mmCIF file of C-alpha atoms in Angstrom:
data_model
loop_
_atom_site.group_PDB
_atom_site.id
_atom_site.type_symbol
_atom_site.label_atom_id
_atom_site.label_comp_id
_atom_site.label_asym_id
_atom_site.label_seq_id
_atom_site.Cartn_x
_atom_site.Cartn_y
_atom_site.Cartn_z
ATOM 1 C CA UNK A 25 8.776 20.296 -2.574
ATOM 2 C CA UNK A 26 9.487 16.696 -3.605
ATOM 3 C CA UNK A 27 7.100 13.800 -3.072
ATOM 4 C CA UNK A 28 9.429 12.176 -0.533
ATOM 5 C CA UNK A 29 9.281 15.323 1.575
ATOM 6 C CA UNK A 30 5.487 15.246 1.420
ATOM 7 C CA UNK A 31 5.476 11.685 2.733
ATOM 8 C CA UNK A 32 7.773 12.762 5.563
ATOM 9 C CA UNK A 33 5.415 15.660 6.267
ATOM 10 C CA UNK A 34 2.547 13.192 6.696
ATOM 11 C CA UNK A 35 4.643 11.177 9.167
ATOM 12 C CA UNK A 36 5.335 14.331 11.175
ATOM 13 C CA UNK A 37 1.645 15.256 11.084
ATOM 14 C CA UNK A 38 0.702 11.887 12.556
ATOM 15 C CA UNK A 39 3.275 12.207 15.345
ATOM 16 C CA UNK A 40 2.045 15.693 16.228
ATOM 17 C CA UNK A 41 -1.626 14.671 16.283
ATOM 18 C CA UNK A 42 -1.151 11.625 18.532
ATOM 19 C CA UNK A 43 -1.076 13.670 21.814
ATOM 20 C CA UNK A 44 -4.610 14.873 21.037
ATOM 21 C CA UNK A 45 -5.842 11.438 22.108
ATOM 22 C CA UNK A 46 -5.174 12.509 25.699
ATOM 23 C CA UNK A 47 -7.963 15.076 25.362
ATOM 24 C CA UNK A 48 -10.435 12.333 24.492
ATOM 25 C CA UNK A 49 -9.167 10.160 27.341
ATOM 26 C CA UNK A 50 -10.933 12.396 29.885
ATOM 27 C CA UNK A 51 -14.285 11.810 28.194
ATOM 28 C CA UNK A 52 -13.533 8.129 27.753
ATOM 29 C CA UNK A 53 -12.716 7.696 31.455
ATOM 30 C CA UNK A 54 -16.177 8.796 32.498
ATOM 31 C CA UNK A 55 -17.858 6.667 29.840
ATOM 32 C CA UNK A 56 -15.739 3.637 30.755
ATOM 33 C CA UNK A 57 -16.332 4.140 34.495
ATOM 34 C CA UNK A 58 -20.098 4.201 34.022
ATOM 35 C CA UNK A 59 -19.908 1.145 31.784
ATOM 36 C CA UNK A 60 -17.744 -0.702 34.311
ATOM 37 C CA UNK A 61 -20.271 0.049 37.071
ATOM 38 C CA UNK A 62 -23.159 -1.431 35.101
ATOM 39 C CA UNK A 63 -21.029 -4.334 33.817
ATOM 40 C CA UNK A 64 -19.812 -5.414 37.264
ATOM 41 C CA UNK A 65 -23.232 -4.887 38.850
ATOM 42 C CA UNK A 66 -24.909 -7.034 36.203
ATOM 43 C CA UNK A 67 -22.404 -9.876 36.538
ATOM 44 C CA UNK A 68 -22.593 -9.873 40.344
ATOM 45 C CA UNK A 69 -26.398 -9.775 40.303
ATOM 46 C CA UNK A 70 -26.555 -12.681 37.848
ATOM 47 C CA UNK A 71 -24.229 -14.759 40.033
ATOM 48 C CA UNK A 72 -26.206 -14.012 43.200
ATOM 49 C CA UNK A 73 -29.565 -14.693 41.569
ATOM 50 C CA UNK A 74 -28.338 -18.115 40.437
ATOM 51 C CA UNK A 75 -26.702 -18.855 43.794
ATOM 52 C CA UNK A 76 -23.385 -19.284 42.018
ATOM 53 C CA UNK A 77 -19.918 -18.183 43.157
ATOM 54 C CA UNK A 78 -18.798 -14.863 41.720
ATOM 55 C CA UNK A 79 -16.169 -15.264 38.987
ATOM 56 C CA UNK A 80 -13.708 -12.438 39.553
ATOM 57 C CA UNK A 81 -11.636 -12.908 36.369
ATOM 58 C CA UNK A 82 -14.208 -11.472 33.869
ATOM 59 C CA UNK A 83 -14.707 -8.516 36.223
ATOM 60 C CA UNK A 84 -11.076 -7.467 35.704
ATOM 61 C CA UNK A 85 -11.727 -6.601 32.053
ATOM 62 C CA UNK A 86 -13.083 -3.066 32.714
ATOM 63 C CA UNK A 87 -10.080 -2.295 34.908
ATOM 64 C CA UNK A 88 -7.662 -3.433 32.198
ATOM 65 C CA UNK A 89 -9.463 -1.300 29.616
ATOM 66 C CA UNK A 90 -9.396 1.633 32.037
ATOM 67 C CA UNK A 91 -5.617 1.375 32.331
ATOM 68 C CA UNK A 92 -5.354 1.296 28.527
ATOM 69 C CA UNK A 93 -7.508 4.424 28.295
ATOM 70 C CA UNK A 94 -5.473 6.299 30.912
ATOM 71 C CA UNK A 95 -2.183 5.591 29.127
ATOM 72 C CA UNK A 96 -3.563 5.204 25.622
ATOM 73 C CA UNK A 97 -0.718 6.829 23.589
ATOM 74 C CA UNK A 98 1.922 4.801 25.418
ATOM 75 C CA UNK A 99 0.339 1.417 26.058
ATOM 76 C CA UNK A 100 -1.947 0.999 23.042
ATOM 77 C CA UNK A 101 -0.551 3.147 20.228
ATOM 78 C CA UNK A 102 3.048 2.772 21.352
ATOM 79 C CA UNK A 103 2.812 -1.022 21.482
ATOM 80 C CA UNK A 104 1.049 -1.428 18.131
ATOM 81 C CA UNK A 105 3.349 1.034 16.350
ATOM 82 C CA UNK A 106 6.447 -0.563 17.864
ATOM 83 C CA UNK A 107 5.364 -3.984 16.617
ATOM 84 C CA UNK A 108 4.424 -2.791 13.117
ATOM 85 C CA UNK A 109 7.267 -0.296 12.554
ATOM 86 C CA UNK A 110 9.829 -3.014 11.635
ATOM 87 C CA UNK A 111 7.432 -4.200 8.921
ATOM 88 C CA UNK A 112 7.286 -0.680 7.461
ATOM 89 C CA UNK A 113 11.059 -0.253 7.651
ATOM 90 C CA UNK A 114 11.697 -3.660 6.085
ATOM 91 C CA UNK A 115 9.420 -3.102 3.092
ATOM 92 C CA UNK A 116 10.801 0.422 2.592
ATOM 93 C CA UNK A 117 14.375 -0.911 2.501
ATOM 94 C CA UNK A 118 13.296 -3.429 -0.140
ATOM 95 C CA UNK A 119 11.827 -0.606 -2.217
ATOM 96 C CA UNK A 120 14.941 1.567 -1.895
ATOM 97 C CA UNK A 121 17.171 -1.303 -3.033
ATOM 98 C CA UNK A 122 15.074 -1.927 -6.139
ATOM 99 C CA UNK A 123 14.888 1.781 -7.021
ATOM 100 C CA UNK A 124 18.676 2.192 -6.738
ATOM 101 C CA UNK A 125 19.245 -0.792 -9.026
ATOM 102 C CA UNK A 126 16.716 0.580 -11.507
ATOM 103 C CA UNK A 127 18.343 4.021 -11.620
ATOM 104 C CA UNK A 128 21.799 2.571 -12.278
ATOM 105 C CA UNK A 129 20.520 0.236 -14.990
ATOM 106 C CA UNK A 130 18.436 2.993 -16.593
ATOM 107 C CA UNK A 131 21.508 5.263 -16.861
ATOM 108 C CA UNK A 132 23.478 2.412 -18.417
ATOM 109 C CA UNK A 133 20.666 1.688 -20.857
ATOM 110 C CA UNK A 134 20.408 5.350 -21.933
ATOM 111 C CA UNK A 135 24.134 5.418 -22.634
ATOM 112 C CA UNK A 136 23.967 2.214 -24.712
ATOM 113 C CA UNK A 137 20.970 3.531 -26.654
ATOM 114 C CA UNK A 138 22.857 6.719 -27.466
ATOM 115 C CA UNK A 139 25.872 4.709 -28.636
ATOM 116 C CA UNK A 140 23.649 2.421 -30.737
ATOM 117 C CA UNK A 141 22.038 5.429 -32.414
ATOM 118 C CA UNK A 142 25.475 6.842 -33.162
ATOM 119 C CA UNK A 143 26.609 3.571 -34.774
ATOM 120 C CA UNK A 144 23.767 3.752 -37.294
ATOM 121 C CA UNK A 145 24.563 6.372 -39.999
ATOM 122 C CA UNK A 146 20.843 6.865 -40.645
ATOM 123 C CA UNK A 147 20.115 7.906 -37.040
ATOM 124 C CA UNK A 148 23.456 9.281 -35.857
ATOM 125 C CA UNK A 149 22.692 12.858 -36.927
ATOM 126 C CA UNK A 150 19.421 12.763 -34.960
ATOM 127 C CA UNK A 151 21.159 12.436 -31.591
ATOM 128 C CA UNK A 152 24.527 14.078 -32.241
ATOM 129 C CA UNK A 153 25.034 17.721 -33.197
ATOM 130 C CA UNK A 154 28.588 16.971 -34.361
ATOM 131 C CA UNK A 155 27.410 14.250 -36.727
ATOM 132 C CA UNK A 156 24.621 16.489 -37.991
ATOM 133 C CA UNK A 157 27.064 19.316 -38.750
ATOM 134 C CA UNK A 158 29.515 16.921 -40.388
ATOM 135 C CA UNK A 159 26.884 15.533 -42.755
ATOM 136 C CA UNK A 160 25.792 19.067 -43.634
ATOM 137 C CA UNK A 161 29.373 19.999 -44.507
ATOM 138 C CA UNK A 162 29.659 17.009 -46.845
ATOM 139 C CA UNK A 163 26.672 18.207 -48.861
ATOM 140 C CA UNK A 164 26.954 20.823 -51.551
ATOM 141 C CA UNK A 165 24.614 23.497 -52.848
ATOM 142 C CA UNK A 166 22.986 21.596 -55.665
ATOM 143 C CA UNK A 167 19.158 21.339 -55.727
ATOM 144 C CA UNK A 168 19.317 17.680 -54.636
ATOM 145 C CA UNK A 169 21.638 18.563 -51.768
ATOM 146 C CA UNK A 170 19.389 21.421 -50.679
ATOM 147 C CA UNK A 171 16.412 19.027 -50.695
ATOM 148 C CA UNK A 172 18.452 16.566 -48.609
ATOM 149 C CA UNK A 173 19.409 19.328 -46.149
ATOM 150 C CA UNK A 174 15.780 20.412 -45.829
ATOM 151 C CA UNK A 175 14.760 16.781 -45.235
ATOM 152 C CA UNK A 176 17.459 16.380 -42.567
ATOM 153 C CA UNK A 177 16.301 19.505 -40.732
ATOM 154 C CA UNK A 178 12.688 18.384 -40.980
ATOM 155 C CA UNK A 179 13.424 14.841 -39.815
ATOM 156 C CA UNK A 180 15.600 16.080 -36.962
ATOM 157 C CA UNK A 181 12.881 18.511 -35.902
ATOM 158 C CA UNK A 182 10.242 15.793 -36.033
ATOM 159 C CA UNK A 183 12.471 13.459 -34.005
ATOM 160 C CA UNK A 184 13.059 16.101 -31.335
ATOM 161 C CA UNK A 185 9.359 16.926 -31.180
ATOM 162 C CA UNK A 186 8.469 13.245 -30.923
ATOM 163 C CA UNK A 187 10.990 12.750 -28.119
ATOM 164 C CA UNK A 188 9.656 15.831 -26.329
ATOM 165 C CA UNK A 189 6.083 14.523 -26.493
ATOM 166 C CA UNK A 190 7.150 11.101 -25.225
ATOM 167 C CA UNK A 191 9.175 12.608 -22.411
ATOM 168 C CA UNK A 192 6.257 14.881 -21.494
ATOM 169 C CA UNK A 193 3.840 11.948 -21.414
ATOM 170 C CA UNK A 194 6.322 9.910 -19.407
ATOM 171 C CA UNK A 195 6.749 12.709 -16.871
ATOM 172 C CA UNK A 196 2.956 13.089 -16.668
ATOM 173 C CA UNK A 197 2.551 9.394 -15.872
ATOM 174 C CA UNK A 198 5.324 9.594 -13.271
ATOM 175 C CA UNK A 199 3.567 12.550 -11.627
ATOM 176 C CA UNK A 200 0.252 10.666 -11.623
ATOM 177 C CA UNK A 201 2.016 7.612 -10.199
ATOM 178 C CA UNK A 202 3.533 9.654 -7.384
ATOM 179 C CA UNK A 203 0.204 11.428 -6.860
ATOM 180 C CA UNK A 204 -1.608 8.085 -6.482
ATOM 181 C CA UNK A 205 0.916 7.016 -3.853
ATOM 182 C CA UNK A 206 0.480 10.352 -2.073
ATOM 183 C CA UNK A 207 -3.329 10.008 -2.121
ATOM 184 C CA UNK A 208 -3.126 6.562 -0.510
ATOM 185 C CA UNK A 209 -0.642 7.809 2.094
ATOM 186 C CA UNK A 210 -2.763 10.897 2.882
ATOM 187 C CA UNK A 211 -5.950 8.869 3.351
ATOM 188 C CA UNK A 212 -4.005 6.372 5.473
ATOM 189 C CA UNK A 213 -2.673 9.146 7.706
ATOM 190 C CA UNK A 214 -6.145 10.660 8.074
ATOM 191 C CA UNK A 215 -7.680 7.320 9.068
ATOM 192 C CA UNK A 216 -4.890 6.615 11.556
ATOM 193 C CA UNK A 217 -5.275 10.051 13.150
ATOM 194 C CA UNK A 218 -9.043 9.593 13.522
ATOM 195 C CA UNK A 219 -8.632 6.101 14.987
ATOM 196 C CA UNK A 220 -5.895 7.313 17.328
ATOM 197 C CA UNK A 221 -7.786 10.344 18.640
ATOM 198 C CA UNK A 222 -11.099 8.513 19.058
ATOM 199 C CA UNK A 223 -9.449 5.286 20.197
ATOM 200 C CA UNK A 224 -10.052 5.942 23.925
ATOM 201 C CA UNK A 225 -13.761 6.391 23.208
ATOM 202 C CA UNK A 226 -13.846 3.072 21.323
ATOM 203 C CA UNK A 227 -12.146 1.358 24.267
ATOM 204 C CA UNK A 228 -14.633 2.962 26.668
ATOM 205 C CA UNK A 229 -17.620 1.802 24.612
ATOM 206 C CA UNK A 230 -16.238 -1.746 24.566
ATOM 207 C CA UNK A 231 -16.577 -1.836 28.372
ATOM 208 C CA UNK A 232 -20.372 -1.855 28.049
ATOM 209 C CA UNK A 233 -21.983 -5.252 27.833
ATOM 210 C CA UNK A 234 -22.918 -6.046 24.225
ATOM 211 C CA UNK A 235 -20.282 -3.750 22.689
ATOM 212 C CA UNK A 236 -17.229 -5.943 23.341
ATOM 213 C CA UNK A 237 -16.593 -6.367 19.603
ATOM 214 C CA UNK A 238 -15.837 -2.636 19.331
ATOM 215 C CA UNK A 239 -12.381 -3.260 20.799
ATOM 216 C CA UNK A 240 -11.571 -6.029 18.324
ATOM 217 C CA UNK A 241 -12.865 -4.036 15.367
ATOM 218 C CA UNK A 242 -10.819 -0.971 16.356
ATOM 219 C CA UNK A 243 -7.599 -2.980 16.625
ATOM 220 C CA UNK A 244 -8.332 -4.746 13.333
ATOM 221 C CA UNK A 245 -8.994 -1.530 11.439
ATOM 222 C CA UNK A 246 -5.964 0.244 12.915
ATOM 223 C CA UNK A 247 -3.565 -2.572 11.976
ATOM 224 C CA UNK A 248 -5.157 -2.979 8.535
ATOM 225 C CA UNK A 249 -4.829 0.735 7.718
ATOM 226 C CA UNK A 250 -1.323 0.884 9.191
ATOM 227 C CA UNK A 251 -0.301 -1.864 6.745
ATOM 228 C CA UNK A 252 -1.319 0.229 3.745
ATOM 229 C CA UNK A 253 2.171 1.720 3.588
ATOM 230 C CA UNK A 254 4.088 -1.612 3.651
ATOM 231 C CA UNK A 255 1.770 -3.039 0.992
ATOM 232 C CA UNK A 256 2.277 0.090 -1.144
ATOM 233 C CA UNK A 257 6.065 -0.240 -0.786
ATOM 234 C CA UNK A 258 5.905 -3.913 -1.797
ATOM 235 C CA UNK A 259 3.768 -3.010 -4.813
ATOM 236 C CA UNK A 260 6.230 -0.312 -5.853
ATOM 237 C CA UNK A 261 9.137 -2.701 -5.299
ATOM 238 C CA UNK A 262 7.425 -5.266 -7.529
ATOM 239 C CA UNK A 263 6.977 -2.712 -10.322
ATOM 240 C CA UNK A 264 10.592 -1.587 -9.919
ATOM 241 C CA UNK A 265 11.772 -5.200 -10.119
ATOM 242 C CA UNK A 266 9.778 -5.752 -13.309
ATOM 243 C CA UNK A 267 11.332 -2.639 -14.825
ATOM 244 C CA UNK A 268 14.792 -3.842 -13.728
ATOM 245 C CA UNK A 269 14.234 -7.128 -15.578
ATOM 246 C CA UNK A 270 13.040 -5.252 -18.673
ATOM 247 C CA UNK A 271 16.019 -2.878 -18.605
ATOM 248 C CA UNK A 272 18.451 -5.790 -18.134
ATOM 249 C CA UNK A 273 16.926 -7.473 -21.183
ATOM 250 C CA UNK A 274 17.280 -4.245 -23.188
ATOM 251 C CA UNK A 275 20.918 -3.885 -22.085
ATOM 252 C CA UNK A 276 21.579 -7.439 -23.199
ATOM 253 C CA UNK A 277 20.124 -6.699 -26.644
ATOM 254 C CA UNK A 278 21.935 -3.359 -26.898
ATOM 255 C CA UNK A 279 25.213 -5.195 -26.451
ATOM 256 C CA UNK A 280 24.692 -6.497 -29.998
ATOM 257 C CA UNK A 281 26.240 -3.937 -32.431
ATOM 258 C CA UNK A 282 23.613 -4.730 -35.083
ATOM 259 C CA UNK A 283 20.640 -4.096 -32.781
ATOM 260 C CA UNK A 284 18.575 -0.972 -33.476
ATOM 261 C CA UNK A 285 16.974 0.310 -30.235
ATOM 262 C CA UNK A 286 13.339 1.278 -29.832
ATOM 263 C CA UNK A 287 13.043 4.571 -27.938
ATOM 264 C CA UNK A 288 9.260 4.559 -27.640
ATOM 265 C CA UNK A 289 9.305 3.245 -24.017
ATOM 266 C CA UNK A 290 5.911 1.625 -24.587
ATOM 267 C CA UNK A 291 6.396 -1.087 -21.964
ATOM 268 C CA UNK A 292 7.467 1.486 -19.379
ATOM 269 C CA UNK A 293 4.326 3.504 -20.079
ATOM 270 C CA UNK A 294 2.113 0.435 -19.723
ATOM 271 C CA UNK A 295 3.576 -0.458 -16.336
ATOM 272 C CA UNK A 296 3.194 3.100 -15.117
ATOM 273 C CA UNK A 297 -0.528 2.925 -15.945
ATOM 274 C CA UNK A 298 -0.752 -0.452 -14.185
ATOM 275 C CA UNK A 299 0.945 1.076 -11.148
ATOM 276 C CA UNK A 300 -1.485 4.017 -11.021
ATOM 277 C CA UNK A 301 -4.484 1.667 -11.100
ATOM 278 C CA UNK A 302 -2.879 -0.836 -8.733
ATOM 279 C CA UNK A 303 -2.289 1.701 -5.978
ATOM 280 C CA UNK A 304 -6.021 2.015 -5.400
ATOM 281 C CA UNK A 305 -6.333 -1.742 -4.771
ATOM 282 C CA UNK A 306 -4.070 -1.522 -1.695
ATOM 283 C CA UNK A 307 -6.947 -1.087 0.828
ATOM 284 C CA UNK A 308 -8.556 -4.260 -0.526
ATOM 285 C CA UNK A 309 -5.306 -6.228 -0.295
ATOM 286 C CA UNK A 310 -4.626 -5.172 3.298
ATOM 287 C CA UNK A 311 -8.144 -6.290 4.196
ATOM 288 C CA UNK A 312 -7.054 -9.816 3.250
ATOM 289 C CA UNK A 313 -4.045 -9.734 5.591
ATOM 290 C CA UNK A 314 -5.853 -9.285 8.904
ATOM 291 C CA UNK A 315 -9.470 -10.049 9.722
ATOM 292 C CA UNK A 316 -11.295 -10.330 13.016
ATOM 293 C CA UNK A 317 -14.034 -12.706 14.048
ATOM 294 C CA UNK A 318 -12.640 -15.858 12.479
ATOM 295 C CA UNK A 319 -12.316 -17.767 15.759
ATOM 296 C CA UNK A 320 -15.772 -16.683 16.874
ATOM 297 C CA UNK A 321 -17.326 -17.923 13.645
ATOM 298 C CA UNK A 322 -15.459 -21.215 13.984
ATOM 299 C CA UNK A 323 -16.640 -21.656 17.563
ATOM 300 C CA UNK A 324 -20.215 -20.839 16.597
ATOM 301 C CA UNK A 325 -20.125 -23.415 13.792
ATOM 302 C CA UNK A 326 -18.708 -26.050 16.141
ATOM 303 C CA UNK A 327 -21.447 -25.355 18.706
ATOM 304 C CA UNK A 328 -24.158 -25.587 16.049
ATOM 305 C CA UNK A 329 -22.734 -28.889 14.809
ATOM 306 C CA UNK A 330 -22.592 -30.244 18.362
ATOM 307 C CA UNK A 331 -26.206 -29.188 18.999
ATOM 308 C CA UNK A 332 -27.369 -30.878 15.806
ATOM 309 C CA UNK A 333 -25.507 -34.044 16.736
ATOM 310 C CA UNK A 334 -27.079 -33.953 20.210
ATOM 311 C CA UNK A 335 -30.558 -33.528 18.742
ATOM 312 C CA UNK A 336 -30.020 -36.455 16.398
ATOM 313 C CA UNK A 337 -28.719 -38.587 19.240
ATOM 314 C CA UNK A 338 -31.700 -37.621 21.420
ATOM 315 C CA UNK A 339 -34.111 -38.446 18.642
ATOM 316 C CA UNK A 340 -32.414 -41.799 18.061
ATOM 317 C CA UNK A 341 -32.424 -42.592 21.775
ATOM 318 C CA UNK A 342 -36.124 -41.756 22.055
ATOM 319 C CA UNK A 343 -36.981 -43.993 19.116
ATOM 320 C CA UNK A 344 -34.985 -46.859 20.600
ATOM 321 C CA UNK A 345 -36.705 -46.454 23.965
ATOM 322 C CA UNK A 346 -40.099 -46.535 22.301
ATOM 323 C CA UNK A 347 -39.236 -49.768 20.496
ATOM 324 C CA UNK A 348 -38.060 -51.421 23.703
ATOM 325 C CA UNK A 349 -41.211 -50.326 25.528
ATOM 326 C CA UNK A 350 -43.381 -51.720 22.744
ATOM 327 C CA UNK A 351 -41.652 -55.069 22.912
ATOM 328 C CA UNK A 352 -42.129 -55.244 26.715
ATOM 329 C CA UNK A 353 -45.848 -54.548 26.331
ATOM 330 C CA UNK A 354 -46.126 -57.371 23.885
#
């Protein structure tokens, strides 16, 4: 099974697990109903004890949360996924475009490298069986020719072994790169499933007075984790674009008939290692995209500043009043 099929399997798993949130909705309804009873009773009692009119608007919050709990997969998950799905599709299309360009350029580069090796008499027999056989036919059976033939076989064997080791290491890094992407996607799917199934309970808890931030935190975490996949696609697209630029530069140099190519693929290996490490920074990056509580902190700071200014003004007014009173006494 290919890695792309595994990613599709995770998408199907998420879609199949979403209906399980309906099972938790029954528990959440009772919890939310009890919380709404205490919430409304407390607000009404506070208004009556202060002889103030009852503000009906805040009392509608438990009813709105109750509707969200009753139709959680449709109203909550359906709305959030519908809004964020275009972001996922857009970043994935960017990645596919870069990968297609890279594959075409890589095939062109491999062909030019093969032609460049054939142009060099010292390396042509390493990559071409016909050239190797032709050079063997030109040699005789003298001791010097036999030594040359043995050296050619040895050098060709060493070249093939070296290429095999490099290709093996390159394939290992590609597997690790794909595995890192699969690990991030698997953890993302697990977190989304847990948040989706237990989402009704989080909404029900937010009905209780003092736990209102639970709703904001749940939405923040769900969106942040949902964005792991778009950020991963953008990271992969960036690496693919870097490799495209490197391959284009190599193709430009291979166009020179006197250029001798380097088949070590060192730069490619370095960027594969960077990609493996970079995949595990995706949760940190998505945490920078969306954060909750910023407006509340700003409001709290403004209130504290206003209170300090009021205290200073009160202190200044009291001092001025004392001075005026002293002058009147005199």
